[in-house]
mmCIF file of C-alpha atoms in Angstrom:
data_model
loop_
_atom_site.group_PDB
_atom_site.id
_atom_site.type_symbol
_atom_site.label_atom_id
_atom_site.label_comp_id
_atom_site.label_asym_id
_atom_site.label_seq_id
_atom_site.Cartn_x
_atom_site.Cartn_y
_atom_site.Cartn_z
ATOM 1 C CA UNK A 1 136.556 71.048 15.434
ATOM 2 C CA UNK A 2 134.456 68.059 14.441
ATOM 3 C CA UNK A 3 132.030 68.480 11.667
ATOM 4 C CA UNK A 4 129.634 65.668 10.565
ATOM 5 C CA UNK A 5 127.250 66.926 7.690
ATOM 6 C CA UNK A 6 125.377 66.101 4.703
ATOM 7 C CA UNK A 7 126.439 69.403 3.191
ATOM 8 C CA UNK A 8 129.520 69.888 0.872
ATOM 9 C CA UNK A 9 132.743 70.429 2.492
ATOM 10 C CA UNK A 10 134.828 73.321 2.061
ATOM 11 C CA UNK A 11 138.308 72.955 3.149
ATOM 12 C CA UNK A 12 139.321 76.614 3.338
ATOM 13 C CA UNK A 13 137.377 77.658 6.602
ATOM 14 C CA UNK A 14 138.325 74.335 8.114
ATOM 15 C CA UNK A 15 141.838 74.974 7.545
ATOM 16 C CA UNK A 16 141.386 78.598 8.808
ATOM 17 C CA UNK A 17 139.931 77.200 12.039
ATOM 18 C CA UNK A 18 143.328 75.702 13.039
ATOM 19 C CA UNK A 19 145.982 78.241 11.912
ATOM 20 C CA UNK A 20 147.906 80.060 14.584
ATOM 21 C CA UNK A 21 151.124 82.228 14.655
ATOM 22 C CA UNK A 22 152.496 79.344 16.632
ATOM 23 C CA UNK A 23 152.115 76.852 14.073
ATOM 24 C CA UNK A 24 154.722 76.773 11.175
ATOM 25 C CA UNK A 25 153.169 73.741 9.387
ATOM 26 C CA UNK A 26 149.686 73.241 8.369
ATOM 27 C CA UNK A 27 148.534 69.946 6.600
ATOM 28 C CA UNK A 28 145.375 69.436 4.866
ATOM 29 C CA UNK A 29 144.122 66.005 3.691
ATOM 30 C CA UNK A 30 141.153 66.011 1.293
ATOM 31 C CA UNK A 31 139.473 62.632 0.849
ATOM 32 C CA UNK A 32 137.735 63.003 -2.722
ATOM 33 C CA UNK A 33 135.481 60.659 -4.583
ATOM 34 C CA UNK A 34 137.196 59.183 -7.431
ATOM 35 C CA UNK A 35 135.893 57.928 -10.810
ATOM 36 C CA UNK A 36 137.260 54.366 -10.568
ATOM 37 C CA UNK A 37 137.757 51.498 -8.004
ATOM 38 C CA UNK A 38 139.363 48.385 -8.815
ATOM 39 C CA UNK A 39 138.855 48.835 -12.467
ATOM 40 C CA UNK A 40 135.181 49.686 -12.361
ATOM 41 C CA UNK A 41 133.640 52.915 -13.022
ATOM 42 C CA UNK A 42 132.147 54.461 -9.847
ATOM 43 C CA UNK A 43 128.866 56.376 -10.434
ATOM 44 C CA UNK A 44 128.457 57.950 -7.027
ATOM 45 C CA UNK A 45 129.193 56.955 -3.326
ATOM 46 C CA UNK A 46 126.950 56.806 -0.484
ATOM 47 C CA UNK A 47 128.092 57.080 3.151
ATOM 48 C CA UNK A 48 126.002 56.154 5.995
ATOM 49 C CA UNK A 49 126.768 57.371 9.645
ATOM 50 C CA UNK A 50 125.461 56.507 12.966
ATOM 51 C CA UNK A 51 125.607 60.129 13.775
ATOM 52 C CA UNK A 52 125.835 60.268 17.725
ATOM 53 C CA UNK A 53 128.526 57.472 17.710
ATOM 54 C CA UNK A 54 130.331 58.859 14.756
ATOM 55 C CA UNK A 55 130.559 62.220 16.506
ATOM 56 C CA UNK A 56 131.853 60.716 19.520
ATOM 57 C CA UNK A 57 134.387 58.613 17.733
ATOM 58 C CA UNK A 58 135.705 61.393 15.569
ATOM 59 C CA UNK A 59 136.320 63.580 18.748
ATOM 60 C CA UNK A 60 137.865 60.548 20.487
ATOM 61 C CA UNK A 61 140.407 60.310 17.536
ATOM 62 C CA UNK A 62 141.163 64.089 17.503
ATOM 63 C CA UNK A 63 141.776 63.791 21.206
ATOM 64 C CA UNK A 64 143.762 60.736 20.894
ATOM 65 C CA UNK A 65 146.125 62.241 18.233
ATOM 66 C CA UNK A 66 146.458 65.506 20.036
ATOM 67 C CA UNK A 67 147.768 63.819 23.044
ATOM 68 C CA UNK A 68 150.006 61.432 21.153
ATOM 69 C CA UNK A 69 151.645 64.147 19.088
ATOM 70 C CA UNK A 70 151.312 66.965 21.571
ATOM 71 C CA UNK A 71 149.255 69.078 19.407
ATOM 72 C CA UNK A 72 146.679 71.821 20.050
ATOM 73 C CA UNK A 73 145.001 72.479 16.552
ATOM 74 C CA UNK A 74 143.183 69.680 14.733
ATOM 75 C CA UNK A 75 139.985 69.806 12.690
ATOM 76 C CA UNK A 76 138.090 66.705 11.241
ATOM 77 C CA UNK A 77 135.155 67.167 8.792
ATOM 78 C CA UNK A 78 133.381 64.032 7.427
ATOM 79 C CA UNK A 79 130.560 64.254 5.004
ATOM 80 C CA UNK A 80 127.908 61.385 4.723
ATOM 81 C CA UNK A 81 124.844 60.903 2.353
ATOM 82 C CA UNK A 82 125.085 60.806 -1.486
ATOM 83 C CA UNK A 83 128.403 62.025 -2.891
ATOM 84 C CA UNK A 84 129.013 62.562 -6.562
ATOM 85 C CA UNK A 85 132.572 61.970 -8.266
ATOM 86 C CA UNK A 86 135.219 64.852 -6.957
ATOM 87 C CA UNK A 87 132.893 65.453 -3.972
ATOM 88 C CA UNK A 88 135.024 65.712 -0.872
ATOM 89 C CA UNK A 89 134.011 63.077 1.976
ATOM 90 C CA UNK A 90 136.666 63.927 4.467
ATOM 91 C CA UNK A 91 138.822 66.909 5.361
ATOM 92 C CA UNK A 92 141.517 66.585 8.040
ATOM 93 C CA UNK A 93 143.633 69.408 9.080
ATOM 94 C CA UNK A 94 146.517 69.477 11.420
ATOM 95 C CA UNK A 95 148.430 72.390 12.620
ATOM 96 C CA UNK A 96 151.726 72.176 14.402
ATOM 97 C CA UNK A 97 154.993 74.025 15.094
ATOM 98 C CA UNK A 98 156.781 71.515 12.810
ATOM 99 C CA UNK A 99 155.891 69.782 9.523
ATOM 100 C CA UNK A 100 156.969 66.112 10.561
ATOM 101 C CA UNK A 101 154.355 65.904 13.375
ATOM 102 C CA UNK A 102 151.780 67.550 11.207
ATOM 103 C CA UNK A 103 152.330 64.970 8.386
ATOM 104 C CA UNK A 104 152.448 61.938 10.959
ATOM 105 C CA UNK A 105 149.459 63.150 12.814
ATOM 106 C CA UNK A 106 147.322 63.700 9.584
ATOM 107 C CA UNK A 107 147.933 60.055 8.436
ATOM 108 C CA UNK A 108 147.429 58.781 11.837
ATOM 109 C CA UNK A 109 143.946 60.532 12.051
ATOM 110 C CA UNK A 110 142.757 59.071 8.493
ATOM 111 C CA UNK A 111 143.976 55.706 9.508
ATOM 112 C CA UNK A 112 142.152 55.920 12.787
ATOM 113 C CA UNK A 113 138.899 57.103 11.297
ATOM 114 C CA UNK A 114 138.915 54.305 8.862
ATOM 115 C CA UNK A 115 139.381 51.606 11.680
ATOM 116 C CA UNK A 116 137.205 52.999 14.250
ATOM 117 C CA UNK A 117 134.357 55.530 13.301
ATOM 118 C CA UNK A 118 130.879 54.015 12.362
ATOM 119 C CA UNK A 119 130.796 55.740 8.840
ATOM 120 C CA UNK A 120 130.300 53.071 5.932
ATOM 121 C CA UNK A 121 130.890 53.743 2.338
ATOM 122 C CA UNK A 122 128.976 52.042 -0.550
ATOM 123 C CA UNK A 123 130.439 52.337 -4.184
ATOM 124 C CA UNK A 124 127.642 52.417 -6.796
ATOM 125 C CA UNK A 125 128.581 51.041 -10.045
ATOM 126 C CA UNK A 126 126.455 50.754 -13.353
ATOM 127 C CA UNK A 127 126.262 46.922 -12.574
ATOM 128 C CA UNK A 128 126.022 47.006 -8.937
ATOM 129 C CA UNK A 129 127.287 48.170 -5.753
ATOM 130 C CA UNK A 130 129.718 47.302 -2.967
ATOM 131 C CA UNK A 131 130.070 48.266 0.785
ATOM 132 C CA UNK A 132 133.850 48.961 1.146
ATOM 133 C CA UNK A 133 135.361 46.918 3.941
ATOM 134 C CA UNK A 134 132.735 44.271 3.422
ATOM 135 C CA UNK A 135 133.886 42.738 0.052
ATOM 136 C CA UNK A 136 132.365 39.359 0.885
ATOM 137 C CA UNK A 137 129.001 41.093 0.272
ATOM 138 C CA UNK A 138 129.248 42.151 -3.065
ATOM 139 C CA UNK A 139 125.543 43.061 -4.031
ATOM 140 C CA UNK A 140 125.836 43.316 -7.784
ATOM 141 C CA UNK A 141 122.334 42.360 -9.160
ATOM 142 C CA UNK A 142 123.862 39.411 -11.405
ATOM 143 C CA UNK A 143 125.849 37.804 -8.471
ATOM 144 C CA UNK A 144 124.063 38.712 -5.226
ATOM 145 C CA UNK A 145 122.845 35.220 -4.297
ATOM 146 C CA UNK A 146 126.010 33.559 -5.834
ATOM 147 C CA UNK A 147 128.214 35.884 -3.466
ATOM 148 C CA UNK A 148 126.514 34.943 -0.422
ATOM 149 C CA UNK A 149 126.092 31.323 -1.446
ATOM 150 C CA UNK A 150 129.682 31.052 -1.982
ATOM 151 C CA UNK A 151 130.390 32.007 1.698
ATOM 152 C CA UNK A 152 127.679 29.519 2.920
ATOM 153 C CA UNK A 153 125.668 32.624 4.193
ATOM 154 C CA UNK A 154 122.198 33.348 2.407
ATOM 155 C CA UNK A 155 121.037 35.662 5.145
ATOM 156 C CA UNK A 156 122.357 38.693 3.408
ATOM 157 C CA UNK A 157 120.464 38.098 0.211
ATOM 158 C CA UNK A 158 117.325 37.185 2.014
ATOM 159 C CA UNK A 159 117.560 40.410 3.992
ATOM 160 C CA UNK A 160 117.818 42.385 0.812
ATOM 161 C CA UNK A 161 114.721 40.570 -0.686
ATOM 162 C CA UNK A 162 116.800 38.410 -3.143
ATOM 163 C CA UNK A 163 116.566 34.764 -2.904
#
């Protein structure tokens, strides 16, 4: 099961979708929006996705991990759009006959999603915002042009209408 949606994620039906009498372990990972990041208060998050490619890559990750760990039952749900504090952005559920493989497979899926799926996260603070994984492009109002200037790249600031 792959879900990519702007709607709130409910882990209960996602977890139920992979439960079988052959599985002795079910591991559910919940990625939640936290209040702070690197000492700053987060107001909300915005996730953007290139939907057709994101769905394709999520399915590739699911199939890759199913083959690697010889599992049958994996569900992945990712939310995009604006998320408030404590909202769930990611639900990964892995069911397996044994717990070790379920835990390892779940961790591998989360890592692979962050590495390869075209879904981007922006943290919004009271004094600015930053695209996570793109820290050289810190877009706070007070230092936008300075951040790009320090890297010798003013194109990013110009593209945002800040000169």
